[in-house]
CSV table of C-alpha atoms in Angstrom, one decimal:
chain,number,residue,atom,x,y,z
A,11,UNK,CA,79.1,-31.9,5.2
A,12,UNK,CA,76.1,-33.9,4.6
A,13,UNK,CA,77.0,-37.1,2.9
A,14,UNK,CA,76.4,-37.0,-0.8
A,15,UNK,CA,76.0,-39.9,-3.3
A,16,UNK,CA,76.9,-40.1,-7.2
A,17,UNK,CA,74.5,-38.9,-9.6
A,18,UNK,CA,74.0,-36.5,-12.5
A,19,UNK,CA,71.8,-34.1,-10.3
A,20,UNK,CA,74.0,-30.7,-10.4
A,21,UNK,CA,73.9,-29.5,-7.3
A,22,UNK,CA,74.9,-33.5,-6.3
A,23,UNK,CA,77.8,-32.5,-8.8
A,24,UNK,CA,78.8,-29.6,-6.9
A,25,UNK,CA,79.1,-30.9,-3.5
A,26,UNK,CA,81.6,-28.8,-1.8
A,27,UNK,CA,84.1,-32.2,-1.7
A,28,UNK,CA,84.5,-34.9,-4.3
A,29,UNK,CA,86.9,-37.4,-4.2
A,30,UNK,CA,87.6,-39.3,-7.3
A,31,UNK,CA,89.2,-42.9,-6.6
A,32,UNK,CA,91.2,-45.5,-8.9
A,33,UNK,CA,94.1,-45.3,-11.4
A,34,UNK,CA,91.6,-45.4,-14.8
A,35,UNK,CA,92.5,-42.0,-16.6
A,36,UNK,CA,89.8,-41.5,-18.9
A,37,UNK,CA,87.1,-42.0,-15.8
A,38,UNK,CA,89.5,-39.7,-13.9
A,39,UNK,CA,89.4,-36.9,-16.1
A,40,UNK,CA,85.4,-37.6,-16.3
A,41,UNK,CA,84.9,-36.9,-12.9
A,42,UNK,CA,87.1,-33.6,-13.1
A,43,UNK,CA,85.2,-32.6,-16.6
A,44,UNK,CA,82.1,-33.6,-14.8
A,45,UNK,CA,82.5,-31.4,-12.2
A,46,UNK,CA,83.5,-28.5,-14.1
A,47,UNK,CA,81.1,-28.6,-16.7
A,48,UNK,CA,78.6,-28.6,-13.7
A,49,UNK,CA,80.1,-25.4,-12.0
A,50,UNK,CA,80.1,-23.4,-15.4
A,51,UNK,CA,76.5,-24.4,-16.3
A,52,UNK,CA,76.1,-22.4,-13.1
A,53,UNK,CA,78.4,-19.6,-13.6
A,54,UNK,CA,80.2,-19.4,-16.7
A,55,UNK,CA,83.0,-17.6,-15.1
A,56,UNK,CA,84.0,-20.2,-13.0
A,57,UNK,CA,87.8,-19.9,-11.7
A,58,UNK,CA,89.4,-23.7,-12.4
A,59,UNK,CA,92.7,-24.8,-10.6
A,60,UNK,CA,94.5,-27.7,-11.5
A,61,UNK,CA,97.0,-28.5,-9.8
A,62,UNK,CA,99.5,-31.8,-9.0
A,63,UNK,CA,100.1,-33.0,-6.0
A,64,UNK,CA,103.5,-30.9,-5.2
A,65,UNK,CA,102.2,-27.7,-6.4
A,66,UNK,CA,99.4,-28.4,-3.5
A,67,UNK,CA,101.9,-27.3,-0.3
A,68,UNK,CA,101.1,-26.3,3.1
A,69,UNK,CA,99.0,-23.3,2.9
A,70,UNK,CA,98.1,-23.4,-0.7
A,71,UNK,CA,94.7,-24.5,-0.2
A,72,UNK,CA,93.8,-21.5,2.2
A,73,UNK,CA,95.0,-19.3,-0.3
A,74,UNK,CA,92.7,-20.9,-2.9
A,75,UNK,CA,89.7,-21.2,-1.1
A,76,UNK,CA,89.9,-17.8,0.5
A,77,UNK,CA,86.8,-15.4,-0.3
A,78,UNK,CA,86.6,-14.1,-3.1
A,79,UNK,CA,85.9,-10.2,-3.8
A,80,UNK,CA,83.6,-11.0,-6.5
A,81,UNK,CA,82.4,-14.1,-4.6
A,82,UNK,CA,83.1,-16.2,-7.9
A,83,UNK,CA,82.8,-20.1,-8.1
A,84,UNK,CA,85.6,-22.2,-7.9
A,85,UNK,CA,86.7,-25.4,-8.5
A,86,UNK,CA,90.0,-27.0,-6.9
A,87,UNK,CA,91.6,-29.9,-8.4
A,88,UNK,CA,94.5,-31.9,-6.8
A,89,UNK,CA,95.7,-35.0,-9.2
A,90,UNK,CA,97.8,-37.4,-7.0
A,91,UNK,CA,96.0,-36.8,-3.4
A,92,UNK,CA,97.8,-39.9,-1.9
A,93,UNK,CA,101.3,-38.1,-2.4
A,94,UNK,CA,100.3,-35.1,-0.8
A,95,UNK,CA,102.8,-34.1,2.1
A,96,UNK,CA,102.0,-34.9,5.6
A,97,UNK,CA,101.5,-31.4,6.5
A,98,UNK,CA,99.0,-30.7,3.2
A,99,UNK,CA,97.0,-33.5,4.4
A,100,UNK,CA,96.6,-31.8,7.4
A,101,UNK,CA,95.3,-28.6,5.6
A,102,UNK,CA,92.7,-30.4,3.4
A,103,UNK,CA,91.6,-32.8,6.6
A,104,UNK,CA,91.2,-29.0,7.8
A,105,UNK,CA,89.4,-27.6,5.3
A,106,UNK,CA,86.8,-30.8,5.3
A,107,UNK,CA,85.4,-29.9,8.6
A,108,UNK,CA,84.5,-25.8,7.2
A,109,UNK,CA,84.6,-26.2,3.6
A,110,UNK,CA,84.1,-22.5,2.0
A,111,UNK,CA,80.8,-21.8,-0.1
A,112,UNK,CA,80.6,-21.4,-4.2
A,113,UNK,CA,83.9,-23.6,-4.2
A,114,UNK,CA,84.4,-27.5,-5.1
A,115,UNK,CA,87.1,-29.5,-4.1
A,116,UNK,CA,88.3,-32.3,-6.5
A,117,UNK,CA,90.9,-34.7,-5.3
A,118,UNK,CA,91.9,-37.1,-7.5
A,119,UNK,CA,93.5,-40.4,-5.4
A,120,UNK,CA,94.9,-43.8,-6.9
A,121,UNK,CA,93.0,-45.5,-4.0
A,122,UNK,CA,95.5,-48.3,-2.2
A,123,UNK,CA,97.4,-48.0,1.0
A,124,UNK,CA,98.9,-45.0,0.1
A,125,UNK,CA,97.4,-41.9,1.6
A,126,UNK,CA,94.7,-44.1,3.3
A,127,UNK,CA,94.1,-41.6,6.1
A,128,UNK,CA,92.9,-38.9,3.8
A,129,UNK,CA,90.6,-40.9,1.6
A,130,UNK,CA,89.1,-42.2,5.4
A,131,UNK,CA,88.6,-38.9,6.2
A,132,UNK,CA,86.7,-37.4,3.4
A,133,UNK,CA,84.2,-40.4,3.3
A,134,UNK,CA,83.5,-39.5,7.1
A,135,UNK,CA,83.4,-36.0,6.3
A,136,UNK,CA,80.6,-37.1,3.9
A,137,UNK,CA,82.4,-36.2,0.3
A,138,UNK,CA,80.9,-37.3,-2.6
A,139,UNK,CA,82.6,-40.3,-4.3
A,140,UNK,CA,83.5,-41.1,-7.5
A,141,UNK,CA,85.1,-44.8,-8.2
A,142,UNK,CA,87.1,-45.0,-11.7
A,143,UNK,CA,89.2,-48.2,-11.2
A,144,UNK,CA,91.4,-49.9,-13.8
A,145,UNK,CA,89.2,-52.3,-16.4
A,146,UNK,CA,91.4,-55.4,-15.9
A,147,UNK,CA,88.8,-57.7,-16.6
A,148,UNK,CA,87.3,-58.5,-20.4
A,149,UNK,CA,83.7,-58.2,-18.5
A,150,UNK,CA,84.4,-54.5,-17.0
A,151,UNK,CA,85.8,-53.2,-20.8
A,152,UNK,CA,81.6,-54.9,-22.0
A,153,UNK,CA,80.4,-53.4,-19.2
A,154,UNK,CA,82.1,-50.2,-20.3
A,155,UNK,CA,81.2,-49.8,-24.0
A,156,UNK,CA,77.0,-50.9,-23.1
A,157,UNK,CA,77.2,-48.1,-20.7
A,158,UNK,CA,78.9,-46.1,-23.4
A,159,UNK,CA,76.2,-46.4,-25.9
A,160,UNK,CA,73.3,-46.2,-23.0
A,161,UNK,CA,75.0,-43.0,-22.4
A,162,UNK,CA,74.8,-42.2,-25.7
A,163,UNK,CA,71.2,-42.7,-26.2
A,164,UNK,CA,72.1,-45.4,-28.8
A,165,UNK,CA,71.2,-49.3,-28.7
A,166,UNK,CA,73.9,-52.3,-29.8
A,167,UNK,CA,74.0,-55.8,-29.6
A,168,UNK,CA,76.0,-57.7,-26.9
A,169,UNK,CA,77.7,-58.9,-30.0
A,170,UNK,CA,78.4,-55.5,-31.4
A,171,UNK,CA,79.7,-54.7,-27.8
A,172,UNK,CA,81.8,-58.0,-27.9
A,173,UNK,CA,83.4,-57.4,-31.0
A,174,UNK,CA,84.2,-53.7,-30.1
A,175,UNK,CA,85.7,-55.2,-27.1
A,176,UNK,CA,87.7,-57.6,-29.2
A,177,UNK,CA,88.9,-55.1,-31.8
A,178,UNK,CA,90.4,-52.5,-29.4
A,179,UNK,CA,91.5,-54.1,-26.6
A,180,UNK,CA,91.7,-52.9,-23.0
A,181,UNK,CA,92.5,-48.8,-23.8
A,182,UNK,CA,89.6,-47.2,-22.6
A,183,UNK,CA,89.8,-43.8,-24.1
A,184,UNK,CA,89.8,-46.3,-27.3
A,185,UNK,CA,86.9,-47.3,-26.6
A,186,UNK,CA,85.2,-44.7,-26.0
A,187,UNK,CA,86.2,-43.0,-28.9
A,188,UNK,CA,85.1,-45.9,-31.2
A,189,UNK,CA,81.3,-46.0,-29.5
A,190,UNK,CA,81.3,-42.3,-30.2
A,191,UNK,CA,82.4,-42.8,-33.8
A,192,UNK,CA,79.6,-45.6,-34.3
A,193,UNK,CA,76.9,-43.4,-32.6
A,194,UNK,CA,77.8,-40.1,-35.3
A,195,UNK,CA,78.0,-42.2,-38.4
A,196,UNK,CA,75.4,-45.3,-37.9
A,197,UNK,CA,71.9,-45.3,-37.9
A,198,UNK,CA,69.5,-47.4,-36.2
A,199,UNK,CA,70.8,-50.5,-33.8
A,200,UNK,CA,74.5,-50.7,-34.4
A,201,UNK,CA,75.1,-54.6,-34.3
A,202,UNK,CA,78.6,-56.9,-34.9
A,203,UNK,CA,78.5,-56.7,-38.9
A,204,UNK,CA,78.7,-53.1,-38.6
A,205,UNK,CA,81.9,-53.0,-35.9
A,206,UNK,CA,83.4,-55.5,-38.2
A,207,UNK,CA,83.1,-52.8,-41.3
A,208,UNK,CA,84.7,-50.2,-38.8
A,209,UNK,CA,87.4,-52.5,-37.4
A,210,UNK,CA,88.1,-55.3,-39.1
A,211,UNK,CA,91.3,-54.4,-39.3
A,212,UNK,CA,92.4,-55.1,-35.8
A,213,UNK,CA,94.1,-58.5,-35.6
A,214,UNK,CA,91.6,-59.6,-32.6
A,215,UNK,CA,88.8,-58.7,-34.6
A,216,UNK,CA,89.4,-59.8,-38.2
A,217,UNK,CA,91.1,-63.4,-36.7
A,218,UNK,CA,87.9,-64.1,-34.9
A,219,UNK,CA,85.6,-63.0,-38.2
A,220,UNK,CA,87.5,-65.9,-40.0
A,221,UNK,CA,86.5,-68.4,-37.1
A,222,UNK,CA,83.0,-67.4,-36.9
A,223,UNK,CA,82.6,-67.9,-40.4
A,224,UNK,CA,84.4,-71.2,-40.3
A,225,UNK,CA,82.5,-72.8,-37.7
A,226,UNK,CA,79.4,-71.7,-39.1
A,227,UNK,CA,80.1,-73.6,-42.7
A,228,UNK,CA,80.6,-70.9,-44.2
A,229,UNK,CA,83.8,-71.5,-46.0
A,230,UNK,CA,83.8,-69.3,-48.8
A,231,UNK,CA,83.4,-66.4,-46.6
A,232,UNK,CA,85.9,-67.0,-44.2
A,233,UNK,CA,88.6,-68.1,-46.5
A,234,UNK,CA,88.2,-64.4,-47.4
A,235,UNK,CA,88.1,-63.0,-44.2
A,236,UNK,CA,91.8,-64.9,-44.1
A,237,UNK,CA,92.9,-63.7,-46.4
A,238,UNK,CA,91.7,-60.2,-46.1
A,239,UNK,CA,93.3,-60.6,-42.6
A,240,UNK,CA,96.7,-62.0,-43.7
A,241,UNK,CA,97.1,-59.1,-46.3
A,242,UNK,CA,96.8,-57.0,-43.2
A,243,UNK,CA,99.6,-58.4,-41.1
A,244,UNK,CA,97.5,-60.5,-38.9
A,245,UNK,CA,100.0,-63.1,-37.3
A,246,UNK,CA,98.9,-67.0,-38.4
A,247,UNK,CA,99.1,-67.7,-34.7
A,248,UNK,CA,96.4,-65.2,-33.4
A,249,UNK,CA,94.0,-67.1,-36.4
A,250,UNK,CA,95.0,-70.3,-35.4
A,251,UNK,CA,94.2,-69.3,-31.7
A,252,UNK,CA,90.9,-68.0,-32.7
A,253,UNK,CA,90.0,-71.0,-35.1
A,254,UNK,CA,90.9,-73.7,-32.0
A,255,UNK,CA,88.2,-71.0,-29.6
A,256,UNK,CA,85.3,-71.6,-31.5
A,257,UNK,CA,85.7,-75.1,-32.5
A,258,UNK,CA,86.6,-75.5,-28.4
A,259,UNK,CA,83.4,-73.5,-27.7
A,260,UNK,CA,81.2,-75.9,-30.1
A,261,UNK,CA,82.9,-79.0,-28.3
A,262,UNK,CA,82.0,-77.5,-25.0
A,263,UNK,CA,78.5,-76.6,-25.5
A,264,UNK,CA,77.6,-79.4,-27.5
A,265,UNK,CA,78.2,-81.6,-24.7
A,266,UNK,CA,76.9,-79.8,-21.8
A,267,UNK,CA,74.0,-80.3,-20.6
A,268,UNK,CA,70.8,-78.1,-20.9
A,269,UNK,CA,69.8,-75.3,-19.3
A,270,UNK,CA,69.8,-71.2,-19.4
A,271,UNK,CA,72.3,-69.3,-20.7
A,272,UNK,CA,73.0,-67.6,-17.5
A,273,UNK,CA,73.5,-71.2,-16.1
A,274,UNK,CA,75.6,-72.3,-19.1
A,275,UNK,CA,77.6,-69.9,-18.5
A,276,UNK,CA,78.5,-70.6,-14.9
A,277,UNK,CA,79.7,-74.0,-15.9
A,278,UNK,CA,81.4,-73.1,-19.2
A,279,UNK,CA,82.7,-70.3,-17.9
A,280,UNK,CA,81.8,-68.1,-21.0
A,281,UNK,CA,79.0,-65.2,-21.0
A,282,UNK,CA,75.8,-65.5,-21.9
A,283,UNK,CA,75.5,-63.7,-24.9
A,284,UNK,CA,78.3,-66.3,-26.3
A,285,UNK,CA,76.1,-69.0,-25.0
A,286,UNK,CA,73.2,-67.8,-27.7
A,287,UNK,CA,75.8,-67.3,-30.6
A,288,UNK,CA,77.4,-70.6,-29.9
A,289,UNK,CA,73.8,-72.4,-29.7
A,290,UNK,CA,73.4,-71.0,-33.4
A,291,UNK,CA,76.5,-72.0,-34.4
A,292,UNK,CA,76.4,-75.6,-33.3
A,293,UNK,CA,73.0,-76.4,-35.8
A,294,UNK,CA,75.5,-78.7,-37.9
A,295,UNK,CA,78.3,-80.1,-35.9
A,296,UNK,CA,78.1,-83.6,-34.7
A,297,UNK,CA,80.7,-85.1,-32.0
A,298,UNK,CA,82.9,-86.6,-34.9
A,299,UNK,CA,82.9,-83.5,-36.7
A,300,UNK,CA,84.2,-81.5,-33.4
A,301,UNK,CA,86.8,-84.1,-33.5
A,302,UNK,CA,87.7,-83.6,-37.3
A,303,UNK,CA,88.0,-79.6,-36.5
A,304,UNK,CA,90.3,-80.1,-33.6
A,305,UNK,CA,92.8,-81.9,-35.4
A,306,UNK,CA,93.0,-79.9,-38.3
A,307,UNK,CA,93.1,-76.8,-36.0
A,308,UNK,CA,96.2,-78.4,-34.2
A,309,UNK,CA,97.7,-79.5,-37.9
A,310,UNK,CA,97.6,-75.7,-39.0
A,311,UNK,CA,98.9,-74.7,-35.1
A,312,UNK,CA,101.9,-76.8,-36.2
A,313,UNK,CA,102.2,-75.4,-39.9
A,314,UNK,CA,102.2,-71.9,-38.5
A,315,UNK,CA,105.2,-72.6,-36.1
A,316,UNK,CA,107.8,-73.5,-38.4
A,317,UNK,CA,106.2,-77.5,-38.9
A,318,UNK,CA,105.2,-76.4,-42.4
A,319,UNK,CA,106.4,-75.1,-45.3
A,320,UNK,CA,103.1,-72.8,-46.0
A,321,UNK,CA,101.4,-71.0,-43.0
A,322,UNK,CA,98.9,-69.5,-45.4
A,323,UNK,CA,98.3,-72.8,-46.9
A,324,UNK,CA,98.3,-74.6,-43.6
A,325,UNK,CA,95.5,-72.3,-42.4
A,326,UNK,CA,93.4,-72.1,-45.7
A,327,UNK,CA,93.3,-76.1,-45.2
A,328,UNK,CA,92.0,-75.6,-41.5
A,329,UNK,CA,89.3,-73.5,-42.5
A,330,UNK,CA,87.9,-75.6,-45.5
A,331,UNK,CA,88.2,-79.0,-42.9
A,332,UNK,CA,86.2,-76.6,-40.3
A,333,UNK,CA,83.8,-75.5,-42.4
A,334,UNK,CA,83.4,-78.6,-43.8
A,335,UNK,CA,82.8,-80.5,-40.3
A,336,UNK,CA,80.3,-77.5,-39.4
A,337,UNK,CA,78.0,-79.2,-41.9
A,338,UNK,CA,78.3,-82.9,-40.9
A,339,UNK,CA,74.8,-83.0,-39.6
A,340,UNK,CA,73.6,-81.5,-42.9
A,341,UNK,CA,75.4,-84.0,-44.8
C-alpha cells in the first residue's frame, strides 16, 4: 500500500487501511463515520461491519474481505485492535501486505504498549492514520471548539471559545454539541455574552461572570451575576476561587513587565487571549487596590468555610470591596 496521509479528499478517505489511534470516543467514532459516510457517497449500498475486538477471530477477516458476487464496497471495522488475539494479529498483519479492492479496513486502537506490533505494522504497510487522543489539557479542549466552529463555517471569539470551554468542561461530545447548538441558533460572530446567555448556568461559567464583572468595577452587575448564580446552586467556594483568579491575574499583569501577549504569556503562564482581556481589565486598578481585593477575597474564602455566619453575605461584601478597588485609579 502506498502511504496515505489525513485529509478530507475521498479517495484519501477510502484507503484500503485506516488506523484510527487514541482513547477520545467522539474523534473515534469520527474517523469510523468519516469513513463510512465516504464509502456510501460512493456506493450507497455499502456493506458496514462493526465489530469488537473478540468477535474479530482467526479467520474472520478472510471471510469478510472475500470477493464479493456483486463486487459491493465494504467497510471493516474492528474497535479494540490492541486486544486482538495473537493469532488475529497475524491475519490482519496478512491481509496488510494484499489488501482486497472496494473494501476499507478501520481499526480502532487505544495506542500505548499494548498491541504495539500491529499499530508498527500498518504505518510500515503505509495505512492511513487518524490520531484522536484524550483532551487532557485546558489548551487541547480551545483548540477543539475553534476547530469546531472553523468546521462549522462559523467565526467566535477566543473569549466565546474560553467560556464554552469553561462552562462544559472536559466532555467532548459536550462540546461539540454546544458549538453546534450556537452555530443553528446564532447569527453573525458568536462572542462570550452570547455563551454566557446559553450557559450561564454551569457553575464554572456563571462563578467566573461574577468575577469579570467585579474586577471590571462593575458592581451592580456582578452582584447579580451572584446572586443569579447562588440561586442556581453554585458552591460559594467555586466564586470565591474565581473572584481570587482575576484579582491574582490583575496583580500579575500589572506588575510584569511589557511586552506581547504571546510573550506575556510565556512568563505568566496564561494564554494570550487572557493577556488582552486582562490588559482591559486592569484600566483602574492601582497596586494598593490589588492589595485591598486580595484581602477581601481571602475574608470571603474564610466566610464561606464555616469562618462566617453568612457565605452569601461574606461574598456580596467581596464583590462590592473588588469592584470598588477596580476603580481606585478613577477615584
Amino acid at each position: 500500500m502506498a502511504r496515505k496521509t489525513e485529509s478530507a479528499d475521498a479517495a484519501d478517505v477510502l484507503a484500503p487501511v485506516t488506523i484510527a489511534v487514541g482513547q477520545e470516543d467522539l474523534l473515534l467514532d469520527r474517523a469510523v463515520r468519516e469513513v463510512v459516510t465516504a464509502a456510501r457517497a460512493a456506493d450507497p449500498d455499502t456493506d458496514v461491519r462493526d465489530l469488537t475486538s473478540d468477535q474479530l477471530q482467526p479467520g474472520t477477516l478472510a471471510e469478510l474481505t472475500s470477493p464479493s458476487l456483486f463486487a459491493e464496497r465494504k467497510v471493516v471495522v474492528v474497535r479494540g485492535a490492541q486486544d486482538l488475539s495473537a493469532d488475529t494479529i497475524k491475519d490482519v498483519k496478512a491481509y496488510f501486505g494484499a489488501p482486497a479492492e472496494e473494501i476499507t479496513l478501520v481499526l480502532l486502537h487505544a495506542g500505548g504498549a499494548k498491541g504495539k506490533g500491529l499499530l508498527d505494522a500498518a504505518r510500515k504497510a503505509g495505512a492511513r492514520e487518524v490520531a484522536c487522543p484524550k483532551m487532557t489539557k485546558p489548551a487541547d479542549r480551545l483548540a477543539f471548539v475553534r476547530g469546531e466552529f472553523r468546521t462549522l463555517g462559523r467565526s467566535a471569539t477566543p473569549e466565546a471559545c474560553q467560556a464554552l470551554v469553561d462552562a462544559i468542561g472536559s466532555d467532548l461530545r459536550e462540546l461539540a454539541s454546544a458549538v453546534a447548538q450556537l452555530v443553528a441558533d446564532v447569527e453573525g460572530t458568536i462572542d462570550d455574552a452570547v455563551v454566557g446567555r446559553y450557559y450561564t448556568g454551569r457553575a464554572e461559567a456563571s462563578s467566573f461572570t461574577v468575577a469579570d464583572r467585579a474586577v471590571e468595577g462593575r458592581a451592580a452587575e456582578a452582584l447579580e451575576a451572584l446572586r443569579w448564580s447562588l440561586s442556581t446552586g453554585v458552591a460559594p467556594v467555586l466564586i470565591t476561587s474565581a473572584l481570587a483568579q482575576g484579582v491574582r491575574a490583575i496583580g500579575k499583569l500589572s506588575s510584569a513587565r511589557g511586552g506581547r501577549p504571546a510573550d506575556l504569556a510565556r512568563e505568566l503562564g496564561m494564554p494570550p487571549w487572557k493577556i488582552d482581556r486582562v490588559r482591559q481589565q486592569m484600566r483602574g486598578w492601582t497596586p494598593d487596590g490589588v492589595a485591598i481585593a486580595l484581602r477581601a477575597v481571602a475574608e470571603a474564602d474564610a466566610g464561606v468555610k464555616g469562618g462566617g455566619d453568612d457565605p452569601e453575605y461574606a461574598l456580596e461584601k467581596a464583590v462590592v470591596a473588588i469592584a470598588r478597588a477596580a476603580r481606585s485609579r478613577r477615584g
